[in-house]
Coordinates of C-alpha atoms in Angstrom, one line a residue:
X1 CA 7.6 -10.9 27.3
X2 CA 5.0 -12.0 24.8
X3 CA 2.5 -14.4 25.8
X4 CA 1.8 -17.4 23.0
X5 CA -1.9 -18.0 23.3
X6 CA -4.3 -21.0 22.3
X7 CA -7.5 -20.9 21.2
X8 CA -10.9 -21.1 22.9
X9 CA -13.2 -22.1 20.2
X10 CA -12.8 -23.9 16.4
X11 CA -14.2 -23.3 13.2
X12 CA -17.9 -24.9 12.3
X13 CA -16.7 -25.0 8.7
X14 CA -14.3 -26.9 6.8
X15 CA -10.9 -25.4 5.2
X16 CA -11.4 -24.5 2.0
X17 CA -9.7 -26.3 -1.1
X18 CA -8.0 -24.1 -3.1
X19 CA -7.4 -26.7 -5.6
X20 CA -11.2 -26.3 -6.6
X21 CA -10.4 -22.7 -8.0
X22 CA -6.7 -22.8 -9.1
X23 CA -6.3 -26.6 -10.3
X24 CA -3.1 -26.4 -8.2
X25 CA -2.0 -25.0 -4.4
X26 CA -2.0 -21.6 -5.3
X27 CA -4.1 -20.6 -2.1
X28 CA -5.9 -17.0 -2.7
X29 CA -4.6 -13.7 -4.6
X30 CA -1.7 -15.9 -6.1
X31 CA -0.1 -17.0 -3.0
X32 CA 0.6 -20.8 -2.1
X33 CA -0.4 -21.9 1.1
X34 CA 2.7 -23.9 1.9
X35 CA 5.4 -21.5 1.0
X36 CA 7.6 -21.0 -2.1
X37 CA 10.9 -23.0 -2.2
X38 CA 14.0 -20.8 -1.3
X39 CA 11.9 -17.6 -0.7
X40 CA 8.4 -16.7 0.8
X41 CA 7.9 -13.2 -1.2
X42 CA 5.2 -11.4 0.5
X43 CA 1.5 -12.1 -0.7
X44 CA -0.5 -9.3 -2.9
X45 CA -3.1 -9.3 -5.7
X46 CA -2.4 -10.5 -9.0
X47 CA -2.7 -8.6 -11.7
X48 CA -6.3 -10.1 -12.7
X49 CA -7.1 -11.1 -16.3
X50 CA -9.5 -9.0 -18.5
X51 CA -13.2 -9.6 -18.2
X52 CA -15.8 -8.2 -20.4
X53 CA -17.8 -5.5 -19.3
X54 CA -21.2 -5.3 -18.5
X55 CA -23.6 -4.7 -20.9
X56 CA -25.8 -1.4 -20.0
X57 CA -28.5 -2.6 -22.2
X58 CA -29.1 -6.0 -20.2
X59 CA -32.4 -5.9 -18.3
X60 CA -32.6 -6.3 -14.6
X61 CA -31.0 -9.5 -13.5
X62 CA -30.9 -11.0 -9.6
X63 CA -32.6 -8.1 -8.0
X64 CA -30.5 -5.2 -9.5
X65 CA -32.3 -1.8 -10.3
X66 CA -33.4 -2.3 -14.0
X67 CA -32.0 1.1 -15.0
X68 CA -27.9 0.9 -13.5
X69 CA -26.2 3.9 -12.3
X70 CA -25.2 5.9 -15.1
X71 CA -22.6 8.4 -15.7
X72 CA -23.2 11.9 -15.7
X73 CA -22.1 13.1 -18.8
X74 CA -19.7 10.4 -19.0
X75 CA -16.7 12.8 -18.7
X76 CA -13.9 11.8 -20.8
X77 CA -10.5 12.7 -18.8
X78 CA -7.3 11.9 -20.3
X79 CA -4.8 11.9 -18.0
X80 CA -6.3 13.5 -15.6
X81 CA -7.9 16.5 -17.9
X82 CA -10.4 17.5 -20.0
X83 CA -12.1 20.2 -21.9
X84 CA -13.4 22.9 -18.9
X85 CA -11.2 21.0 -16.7
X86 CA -8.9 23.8 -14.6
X87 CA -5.2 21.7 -15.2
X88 CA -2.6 22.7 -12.5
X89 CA 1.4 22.5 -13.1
X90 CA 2.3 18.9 -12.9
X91 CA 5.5 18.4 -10.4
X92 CA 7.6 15.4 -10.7
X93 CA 8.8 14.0 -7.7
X94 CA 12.1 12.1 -7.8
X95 CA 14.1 9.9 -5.2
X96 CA 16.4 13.2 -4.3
X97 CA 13.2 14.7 -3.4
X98 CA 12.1 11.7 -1.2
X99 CA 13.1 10.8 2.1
X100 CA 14.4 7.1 1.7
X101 CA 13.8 4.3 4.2
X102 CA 15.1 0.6 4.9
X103 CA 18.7 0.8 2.5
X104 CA 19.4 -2.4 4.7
X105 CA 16.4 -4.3 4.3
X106 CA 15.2 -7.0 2.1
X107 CA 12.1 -6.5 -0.1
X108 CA 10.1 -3.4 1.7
X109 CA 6.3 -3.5 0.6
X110 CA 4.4 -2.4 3.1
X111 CA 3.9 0.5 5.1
X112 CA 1.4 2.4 7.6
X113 CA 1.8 5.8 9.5
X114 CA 0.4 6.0 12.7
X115 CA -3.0 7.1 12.7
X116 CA -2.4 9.6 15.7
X117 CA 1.2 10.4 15.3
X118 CA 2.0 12.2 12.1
X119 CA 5.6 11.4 12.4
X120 CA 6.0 8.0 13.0
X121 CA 5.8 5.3 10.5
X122 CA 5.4 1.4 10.2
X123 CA 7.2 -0.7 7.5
X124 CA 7.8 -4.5 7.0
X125 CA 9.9 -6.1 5.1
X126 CA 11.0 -10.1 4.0
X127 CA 13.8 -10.4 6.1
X128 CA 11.1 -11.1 8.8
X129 CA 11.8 -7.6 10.5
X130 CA 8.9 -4.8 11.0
X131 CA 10.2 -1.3 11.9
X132 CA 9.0 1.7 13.4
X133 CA 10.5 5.3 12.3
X134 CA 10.4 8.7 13.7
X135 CA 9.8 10.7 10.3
X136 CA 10.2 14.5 11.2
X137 CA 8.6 16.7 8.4
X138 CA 12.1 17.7 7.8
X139 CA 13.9 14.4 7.7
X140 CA 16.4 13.1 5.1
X141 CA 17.2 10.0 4.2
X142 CA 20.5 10.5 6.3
X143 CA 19.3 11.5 9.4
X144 CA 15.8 9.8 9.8
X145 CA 15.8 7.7 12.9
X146 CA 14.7 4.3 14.1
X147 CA 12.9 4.0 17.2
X148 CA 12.3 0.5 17.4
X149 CA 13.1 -2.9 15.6
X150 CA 10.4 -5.3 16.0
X151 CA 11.9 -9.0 14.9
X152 CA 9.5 -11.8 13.6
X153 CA 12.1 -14.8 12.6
X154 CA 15.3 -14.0 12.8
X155 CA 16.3 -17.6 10.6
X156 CA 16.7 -18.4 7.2
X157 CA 13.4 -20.0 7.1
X158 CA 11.1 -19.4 3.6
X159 CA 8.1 -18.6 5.6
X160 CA 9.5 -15.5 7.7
X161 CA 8.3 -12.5 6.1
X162 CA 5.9 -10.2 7.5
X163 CA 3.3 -10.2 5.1
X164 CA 0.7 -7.6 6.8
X165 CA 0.9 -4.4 9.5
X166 CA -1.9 -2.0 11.0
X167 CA -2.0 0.1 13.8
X168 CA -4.7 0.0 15.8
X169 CA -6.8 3.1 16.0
X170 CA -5.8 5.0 18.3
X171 CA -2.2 4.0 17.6
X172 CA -0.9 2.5 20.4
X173 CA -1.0 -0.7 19.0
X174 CA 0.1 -2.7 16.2
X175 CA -0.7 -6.0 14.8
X176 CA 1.6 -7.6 12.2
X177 CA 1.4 -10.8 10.1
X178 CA 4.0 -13.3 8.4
X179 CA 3.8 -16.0 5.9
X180 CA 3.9 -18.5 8.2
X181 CA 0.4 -17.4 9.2
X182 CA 0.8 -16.0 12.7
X183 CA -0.5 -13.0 13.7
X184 CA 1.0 -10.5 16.1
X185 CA 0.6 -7.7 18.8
X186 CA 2.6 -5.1 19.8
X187 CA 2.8 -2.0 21.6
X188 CA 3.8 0.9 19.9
X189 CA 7.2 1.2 21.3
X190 CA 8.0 -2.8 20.2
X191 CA 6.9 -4.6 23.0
X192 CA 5.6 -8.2 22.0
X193 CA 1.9 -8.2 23.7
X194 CA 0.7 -11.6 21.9
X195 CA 1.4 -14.7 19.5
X196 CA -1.7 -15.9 18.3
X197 CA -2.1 -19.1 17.4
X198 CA -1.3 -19.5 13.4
X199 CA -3.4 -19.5 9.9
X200 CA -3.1 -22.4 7.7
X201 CA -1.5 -20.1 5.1
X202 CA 0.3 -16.1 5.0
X203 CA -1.7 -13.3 6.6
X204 CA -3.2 -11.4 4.1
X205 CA -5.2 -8.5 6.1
X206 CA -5.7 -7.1 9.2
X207 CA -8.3 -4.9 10.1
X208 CA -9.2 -3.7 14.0
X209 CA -12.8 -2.6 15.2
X210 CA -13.0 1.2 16.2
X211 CA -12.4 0.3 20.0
X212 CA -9.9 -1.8 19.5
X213 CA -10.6 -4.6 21.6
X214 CA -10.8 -7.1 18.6
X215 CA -8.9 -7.9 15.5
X216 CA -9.4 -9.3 12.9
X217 CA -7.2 -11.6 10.6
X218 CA -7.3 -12.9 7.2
X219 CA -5.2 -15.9 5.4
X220 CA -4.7 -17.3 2.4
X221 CA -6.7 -20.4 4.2
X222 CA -9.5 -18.3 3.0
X223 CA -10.9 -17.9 6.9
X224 CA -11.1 -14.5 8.4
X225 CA -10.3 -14.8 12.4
X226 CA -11.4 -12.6 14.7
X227 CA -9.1 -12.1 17.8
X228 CA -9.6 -10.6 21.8
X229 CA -6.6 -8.5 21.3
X230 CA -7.0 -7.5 25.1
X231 CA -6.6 -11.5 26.4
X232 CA -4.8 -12.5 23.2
X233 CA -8.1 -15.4 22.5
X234 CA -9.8 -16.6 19.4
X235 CA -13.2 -15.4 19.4
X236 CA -13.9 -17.1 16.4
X237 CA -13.5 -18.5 13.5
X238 CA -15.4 -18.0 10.1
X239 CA -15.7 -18.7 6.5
X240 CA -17.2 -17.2 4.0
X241 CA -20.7 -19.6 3.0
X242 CA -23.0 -19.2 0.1
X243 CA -26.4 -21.3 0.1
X244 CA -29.0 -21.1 2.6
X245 CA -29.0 -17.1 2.8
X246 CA -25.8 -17.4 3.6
X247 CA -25.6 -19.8 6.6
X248 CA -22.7 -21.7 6.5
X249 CA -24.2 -24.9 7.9
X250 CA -23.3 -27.6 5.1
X251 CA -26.8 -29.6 6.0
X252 CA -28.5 -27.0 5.0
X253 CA -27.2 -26.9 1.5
X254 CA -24.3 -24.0 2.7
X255 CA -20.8 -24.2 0.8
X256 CA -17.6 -22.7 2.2
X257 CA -15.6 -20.3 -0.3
X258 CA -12.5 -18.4 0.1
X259 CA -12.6 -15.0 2.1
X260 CA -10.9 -12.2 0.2
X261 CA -11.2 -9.0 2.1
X262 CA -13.0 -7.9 5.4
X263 CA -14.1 -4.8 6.6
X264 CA -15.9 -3.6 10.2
X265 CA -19.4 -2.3 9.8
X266 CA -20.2 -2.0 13.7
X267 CA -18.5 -2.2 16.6
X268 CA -19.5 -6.2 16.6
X269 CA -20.3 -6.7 12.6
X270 CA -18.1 -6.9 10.0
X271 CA -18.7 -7.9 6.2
X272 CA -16.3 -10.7 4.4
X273 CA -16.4 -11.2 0.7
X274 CA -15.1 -14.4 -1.0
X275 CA -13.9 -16.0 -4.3
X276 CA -17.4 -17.2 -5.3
X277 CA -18.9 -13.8 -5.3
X278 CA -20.4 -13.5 -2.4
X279 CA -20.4 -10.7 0.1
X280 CA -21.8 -11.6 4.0
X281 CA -22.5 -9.7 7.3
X282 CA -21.0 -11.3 10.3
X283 CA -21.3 -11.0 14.4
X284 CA -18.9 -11.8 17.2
X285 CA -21.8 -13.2 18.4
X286 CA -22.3 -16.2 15.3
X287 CA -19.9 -18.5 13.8
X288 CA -22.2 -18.0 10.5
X289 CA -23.1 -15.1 8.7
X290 CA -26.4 -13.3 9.3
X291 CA -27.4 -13.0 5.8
X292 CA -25.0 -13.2 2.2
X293 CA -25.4 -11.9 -1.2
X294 CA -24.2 -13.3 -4.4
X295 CA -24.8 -10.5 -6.9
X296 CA -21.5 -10.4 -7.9
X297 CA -20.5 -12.4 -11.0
X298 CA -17.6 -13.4 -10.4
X299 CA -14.6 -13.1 -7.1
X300 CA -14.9 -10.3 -5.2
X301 CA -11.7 -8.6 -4.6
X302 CA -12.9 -5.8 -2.1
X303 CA -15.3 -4.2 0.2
X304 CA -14.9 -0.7 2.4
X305 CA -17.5 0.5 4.1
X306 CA -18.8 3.7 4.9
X307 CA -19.8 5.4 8.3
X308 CA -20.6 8.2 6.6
X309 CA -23.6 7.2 4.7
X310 CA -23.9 3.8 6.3
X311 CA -22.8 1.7 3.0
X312 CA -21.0 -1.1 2.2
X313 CA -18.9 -1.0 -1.5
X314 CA -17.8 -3.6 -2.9
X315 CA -15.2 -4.6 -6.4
X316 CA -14.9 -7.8 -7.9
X317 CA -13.9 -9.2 -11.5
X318 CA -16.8 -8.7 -13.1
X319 CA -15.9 -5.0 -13.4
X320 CA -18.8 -3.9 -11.7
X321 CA -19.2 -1.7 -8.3
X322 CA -21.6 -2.6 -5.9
X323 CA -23.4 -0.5 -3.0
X324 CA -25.3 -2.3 -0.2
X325 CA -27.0 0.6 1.6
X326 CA -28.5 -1.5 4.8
X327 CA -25.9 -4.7 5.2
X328 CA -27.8 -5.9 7.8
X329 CA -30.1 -6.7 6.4
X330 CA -31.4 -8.7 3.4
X331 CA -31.6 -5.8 0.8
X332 CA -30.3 -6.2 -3.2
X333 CA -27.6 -3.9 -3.8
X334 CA -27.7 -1.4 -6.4
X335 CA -25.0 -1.6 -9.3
X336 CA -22.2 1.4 -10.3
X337 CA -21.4 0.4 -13.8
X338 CA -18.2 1.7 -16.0
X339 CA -15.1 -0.4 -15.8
X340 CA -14.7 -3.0 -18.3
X341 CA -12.4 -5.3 -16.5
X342 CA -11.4 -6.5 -12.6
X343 CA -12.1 -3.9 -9.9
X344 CA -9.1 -4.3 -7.3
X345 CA -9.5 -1.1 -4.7
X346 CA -11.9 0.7 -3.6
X347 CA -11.7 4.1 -1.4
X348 CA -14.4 6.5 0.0
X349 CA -13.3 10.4 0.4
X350 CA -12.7 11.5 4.0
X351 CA -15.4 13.7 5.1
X352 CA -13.4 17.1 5.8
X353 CA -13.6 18.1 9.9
X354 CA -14.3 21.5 8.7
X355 CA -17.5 19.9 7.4
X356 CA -20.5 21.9 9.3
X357 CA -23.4 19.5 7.1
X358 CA -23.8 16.3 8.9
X359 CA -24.7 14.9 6.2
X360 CA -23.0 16.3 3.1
X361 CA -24.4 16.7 -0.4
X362 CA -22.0 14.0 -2.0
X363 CA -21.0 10.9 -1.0
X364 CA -17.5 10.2 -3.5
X365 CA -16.0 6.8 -3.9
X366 CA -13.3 6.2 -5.7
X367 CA -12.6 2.4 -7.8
X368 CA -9.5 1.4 -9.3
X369 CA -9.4 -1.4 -11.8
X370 CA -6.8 -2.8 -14.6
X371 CA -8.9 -1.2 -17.4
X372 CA -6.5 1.7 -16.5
X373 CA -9.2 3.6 -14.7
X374 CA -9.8 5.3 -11.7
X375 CA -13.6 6.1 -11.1
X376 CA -14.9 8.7 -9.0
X377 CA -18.8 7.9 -8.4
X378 CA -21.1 10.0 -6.1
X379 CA -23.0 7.3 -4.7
X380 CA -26.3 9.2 -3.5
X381 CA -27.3 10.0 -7.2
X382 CA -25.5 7.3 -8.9
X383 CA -23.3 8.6 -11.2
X384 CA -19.4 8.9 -12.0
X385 CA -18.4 12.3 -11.6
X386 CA -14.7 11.6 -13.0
X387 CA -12.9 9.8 -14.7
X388 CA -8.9 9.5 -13.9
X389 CA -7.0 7.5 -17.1
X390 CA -3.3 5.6 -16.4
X391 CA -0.9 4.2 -18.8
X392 CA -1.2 1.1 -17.3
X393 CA -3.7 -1.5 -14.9
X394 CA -3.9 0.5 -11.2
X395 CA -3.2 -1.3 -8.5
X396 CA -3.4 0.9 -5.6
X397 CA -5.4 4.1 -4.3
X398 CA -5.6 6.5 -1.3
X399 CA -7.5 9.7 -0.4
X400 CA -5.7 11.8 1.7
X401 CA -7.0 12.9 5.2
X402 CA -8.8 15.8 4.0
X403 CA -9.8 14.3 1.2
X404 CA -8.7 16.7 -2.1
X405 CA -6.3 14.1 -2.9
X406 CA -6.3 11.0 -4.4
X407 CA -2.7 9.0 -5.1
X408 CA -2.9 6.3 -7.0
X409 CA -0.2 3.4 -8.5
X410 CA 0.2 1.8 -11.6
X411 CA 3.7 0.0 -12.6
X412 CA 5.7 1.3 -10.0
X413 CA 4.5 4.8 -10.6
X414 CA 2.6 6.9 -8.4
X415 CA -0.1 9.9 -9.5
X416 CA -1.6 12.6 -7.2
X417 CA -4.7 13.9 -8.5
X418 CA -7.1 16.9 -7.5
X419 CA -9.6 14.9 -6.2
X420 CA -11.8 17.8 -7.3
X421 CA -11.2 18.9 -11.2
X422 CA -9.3 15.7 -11.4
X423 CA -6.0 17.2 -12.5
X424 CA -2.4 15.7 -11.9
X425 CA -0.7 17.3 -9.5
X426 CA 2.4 15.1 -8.7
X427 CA 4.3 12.2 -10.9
X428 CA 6.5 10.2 -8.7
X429 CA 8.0 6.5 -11.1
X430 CA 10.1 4.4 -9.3
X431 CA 12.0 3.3 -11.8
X432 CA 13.2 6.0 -13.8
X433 CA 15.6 5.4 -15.6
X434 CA 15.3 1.8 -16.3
X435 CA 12.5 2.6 -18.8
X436 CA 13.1 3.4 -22.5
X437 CA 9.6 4.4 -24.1
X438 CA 7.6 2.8 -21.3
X439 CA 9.6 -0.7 -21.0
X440 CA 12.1 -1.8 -18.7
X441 CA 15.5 -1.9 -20.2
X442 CA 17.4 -3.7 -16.7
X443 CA 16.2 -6.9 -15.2
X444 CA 16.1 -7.2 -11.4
X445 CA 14.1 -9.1 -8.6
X446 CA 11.8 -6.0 -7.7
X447 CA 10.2 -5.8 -11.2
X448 CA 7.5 -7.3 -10.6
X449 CA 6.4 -6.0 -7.3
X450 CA 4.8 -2.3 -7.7
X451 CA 3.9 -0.8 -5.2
X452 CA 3.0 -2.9 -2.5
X453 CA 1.0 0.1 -0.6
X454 CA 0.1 3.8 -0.2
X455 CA 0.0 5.6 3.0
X456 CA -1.0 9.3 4.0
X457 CA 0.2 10.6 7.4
X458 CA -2.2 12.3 9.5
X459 CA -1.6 15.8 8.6
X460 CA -1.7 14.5 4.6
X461 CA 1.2 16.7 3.8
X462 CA 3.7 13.3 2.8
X463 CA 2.9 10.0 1.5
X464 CA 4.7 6.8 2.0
X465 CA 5.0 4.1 -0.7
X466 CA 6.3 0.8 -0.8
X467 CA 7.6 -1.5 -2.9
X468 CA 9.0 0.0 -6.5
X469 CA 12.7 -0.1 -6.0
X470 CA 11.9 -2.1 -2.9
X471 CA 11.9 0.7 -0.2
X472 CA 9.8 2.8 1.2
X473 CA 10.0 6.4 0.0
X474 CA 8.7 9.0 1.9
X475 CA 6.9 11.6 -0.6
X476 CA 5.9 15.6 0.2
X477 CA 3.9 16.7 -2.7
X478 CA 3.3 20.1 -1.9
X479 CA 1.0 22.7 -4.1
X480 CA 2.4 23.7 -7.2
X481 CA 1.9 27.2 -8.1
X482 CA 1.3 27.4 -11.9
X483 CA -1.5 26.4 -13.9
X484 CA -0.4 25.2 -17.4
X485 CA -2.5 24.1 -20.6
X486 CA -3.5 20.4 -21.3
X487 CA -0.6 20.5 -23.7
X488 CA 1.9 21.5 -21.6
X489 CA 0.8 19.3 -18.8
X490 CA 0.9 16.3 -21.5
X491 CA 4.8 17.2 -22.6
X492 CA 5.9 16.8 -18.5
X493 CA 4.0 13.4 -18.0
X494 CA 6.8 10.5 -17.6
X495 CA 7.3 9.2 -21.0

C-alpha cells in the first residue's frame, strides 16, 4: 500500500503570480494552474512566437565573449543534405510498420523506456492511467503485452491526467505526475511506494539524481521540489530568484520568477532556469540558489547538462544557446549564436562505450528551435558543424544511445538523421493521409498535439513516440542499404 506523506519543511519564497507574465491564469508553458473546464489535456510547450535574432555584429554585452561562436563554414543543409554531403536512401516508416500501443486509451503523449530494460516501456495517458509494456523486439501491435496498469484517478475529475513519467536510473523505479499536481512513486512492477504531498498546479518535469535517492519535481506553480524518494519527505522547496546574485531573500532586493526546466549537475546540485531569464545553481543543502545568471534575454525554456565536459546548456526565446562551463561558480557564459527564433530543446550526443579517449575531441550538442532548425554545435571550438532544415517549427529531439542518430519532431512528423553527414535516414508522419499539400484536410481533437515525446530504448534499435494520432507508436528504423542523389532523396520526402 502506498504511504501519503507530509512535508517536513516550506518554501522561503512566495508563489509566483502568473498573472504578472500572462495578464491572465495561464500558469507556465500555456497551462492554467487551476484546470481547464470539462478536460485537463496534458501540459507541454507552446509553440513560442518569433523573436528576432541576434545581431552578430553587436559588441560584447553583460559579460559575453565580444567575438560569439561562429559557424564553421556555415554549412547550408537542406533537408538534411548538401553539396559533399554522402545522402543515404531515405525510408519511410508507416503505422503498418509500427508496433501500435494504447488503442483503448485516451490522449497518449508521453512515453519512457526503461533505462536498463530494452524491452519494457512507460506511457501515460489522460484517462489518469500510466502503463508499463513488455515490448519484445519482435512485437506487433496484436500480441504486445501489458505487464502492469498503474491507476492515478480512476473519476471523471478534470484534473486526472498524468502529465509527467521517468524511471529512475537504474530502472527500478518510476515517478509519475498528474494535473492535479501530485507526484508519485512506484516500483517497477506497479507497486504504489509514495503520494507526495501536491503542487499548486500540473507536474511538468521530473528529473532523479544519479543515485536515486532524491527527486525532483516541477509545476506549473513555477517551484521546483526536491523529494527523499527513499522516506517519501520534502527536502525542500525552491524558486527560481533573480537579484542579489541570485539569492532569493526578498530583503535583499531578490524577486521570485517561474521555474521552467531543471536539470542535476551533481549528486547534491542541480540548475533551474526561469521565465525571467535567469539560470541558478542549487543545493539540497540551501533553500536559495548559490549563485544565478541573467544573460539570457528573454524566458529560458531549457537547460541539459553535461557530465562529459562538465557544462551546463541552456535555450531560451531569445534564439540564442548558452554554455556555462563551471556552474558553480560565478563565471559569464559564452554564447552559441544561429537561430533566429525560440530555442525549445536541447540534446548532448551520448559519448559511445566504445570510446577509448576520456576525453573526446568533440563535444556535439544539438538545439532545436521554431526557425525550423536543428543545430549541431561542437561546443569545445564553438562552432555549428550542421545544420538539419524542417518544413515546420521542431518541437522535440533525441540522440540515440550510441549517439549516430538524432530523431527529431515537427507537426506530428518525425525525422532520423545521421547524426554524422546529417542525412535523412527515416520519415515517419503521423498523419498521413489527412494532409493535402502539407495542410490538414480532417479536423479532430489530436491536431494540435504533436508529438508529445521521443524515446530511444537502450539498445537504440526502436524509438517510441507519442502523441500524433494520440498513441504511442513503437518505431524500428533500421539501416537502409542504398545511397541515392540529393534529388532522389528530395522526390521520397513527405509532401
Amino acid at each position: 500500500m502506498g504511504v501519503s506523506k507530509s512535508p517536513t519543511t516550506t518554501s522561503t519564497t512566495t508563489q509566483t503570480n502568473y498573472s504578472r507574465k500572462h495578464g491572465r491564469d495561464d500558469g507556465i508553458n500555456g497551462v492554467s494552474n487551476t484546470g481547464a473546464t470539462g478536460g485537463g489535456g496534458t501540459p507541454h510547450k507552446r509553440r513560442k512566437k518569433a523573436v528576432p535574432g541576434p545581431d552578430s555584429d553587436t559588441p560584447m554585452v553583460g559579460g559575453f565573449p565580444e567575438t560569439p561562436a561562429t559557424v564553421a563554414e556555415e554549412p547550408r543543409v537542406t533537408n538534411g543534405c548538401s553539396v559533399g554531403v554522402q545522402v543515404e536512401n531515405t525510408v519511410e516508416i508507416t503505422a503498418e510498420d509500427s508496433v501500435i500501443l494504447g488503442q483503448e486509451d485516451k490522449s497518449i503523449l508521453i512515453c519512457a523506456w526503461n533505462p536498463t530494460h530494452p524491452t519494457v516501456l512507460a506511457t501515460a495517458s489522460q484517462d489518469s492511467i500510466a502503463r508499463v509494456w513488455n515490448v519484445p523486439i519482435d512485437a506487433t501491435s496484436s500480441t504486445v503485452t501489458q505487464n502492469k496498469v498503474i491507476l492515478h484517478d480512476p473519476s471523471n475529475s478534470p484534473k486526472r491526467d498524468v502529465t509527467a513519467i521517468r524511471w529512475s536510473p537504474q530502472g527500478d523505479l518510476i515517478a509519475t505526475g498528474s494535473y492535479d499536481g501530485q507526484t508519485r512513486i512506484w516500483t517497477a512492477d506497479g507497486l504504489l511506494r509514495y503520494t507526495l504531498p501536491p503542487h499548486h498546479g500540473p507536474v511538468i518535469a521530473l528529473k532523479w539524481n544519479k543515485s536515486a535517492d532524491t527527486l525532483l519535481s516541477l509545476s506549473c506553480d513555477g517551484k521546483v521540489i526536491a523529494w527523499d524518494a527513499l522516506t517519501g519527505d520534502m527536502r525542500q522547496s525552491f524558486e527560481q530568484a533573480i537579484g542579489d546574485q541570485g539569492r532569493g531573500d526578498q530583503t535583499k532586493g531578490g524577486q521570485a520568477e517561474a521555474a521552467t526546466d531543471m536539470d542535476w549537475i551533481s549528486g547534491r546540485q542541480f540548475a533551474i532556469c526561469g521565465n525571467g531569464g535567469s539560470v541558478g545553481i542549487y543545493d539540497l543543502d540551501h533553500d536559495s540558489s548559490l549563485n544565478t545568471n541573467t544573460s539570457h534575454s528573454g524566458e529560458v525554456n531549457c537547460l541539459v547538462w553535461d557530465e562529459c565536459s562538465e557544462r551546463l546548456a541552456s535555450g531560451g526565446e531569445g534564439g540564442d544557446v548558452l554554455i556555462w562551463e563551471k556552474p558553480s561558480k560565478i563565471l559569464q557564459p559564452f554564447k552559441l549564436q544561429g537561430h533566429t527564433e525560440a530555442v525549445v530543446s536541447l540534446c548532448w550526443q551520448p559519448i559511445a562505450s566504445s570510446s577509448s579517449s576520456p576525453q573526446p575531441a568533440r563535444r556535439i550538442l544539438a538545439s532545436a528551435s521554431n526557425d525550423c532548425q536543428v543545430r549541431l554545435w561542437d561546443v569545445l571550438s564553438k562552432t555549428c558543424i550542421n545544420i538539419l532544415n524542417s518544413h515546420d517549427p521542431v518541437e522535440k529531439i533525441s540522440f540515440s544511445p550510441s549517439g549516430t542518430r538524432l530523431a527529431s519532431s515537427a507537426n506530428s512528423k518525425v525525422t532520423i538523421w545521421n547524426a554524422e553527414t546529417g542525412a535523412i535516414t527515416h520519415v515517419y508522419d503521423g498523419l498521413k493521409g489527412r494532409r493535402k499539400n502539407g495542410k490538414m484536410i480532417t479536423a479532430g481533437a489530436e491536431m494540435d498535439a504533436g508529438i508529445g515525446e521521443i524515446s530511444w530504448d537502450k539498445s537504440g534499435a526502436r524509438v517510441a513516440i507519442g502523441g500524433g494520432e494520440t498513441k504511442v507508436h513503437v518505431l524500428t528504423p533500421a539501416s537502409p542499404p542504398a545511397i541515392l542523389s540529393l534529388q532522389q532523396q528530395q522526390q521520397q520526402l513527405p509532401k
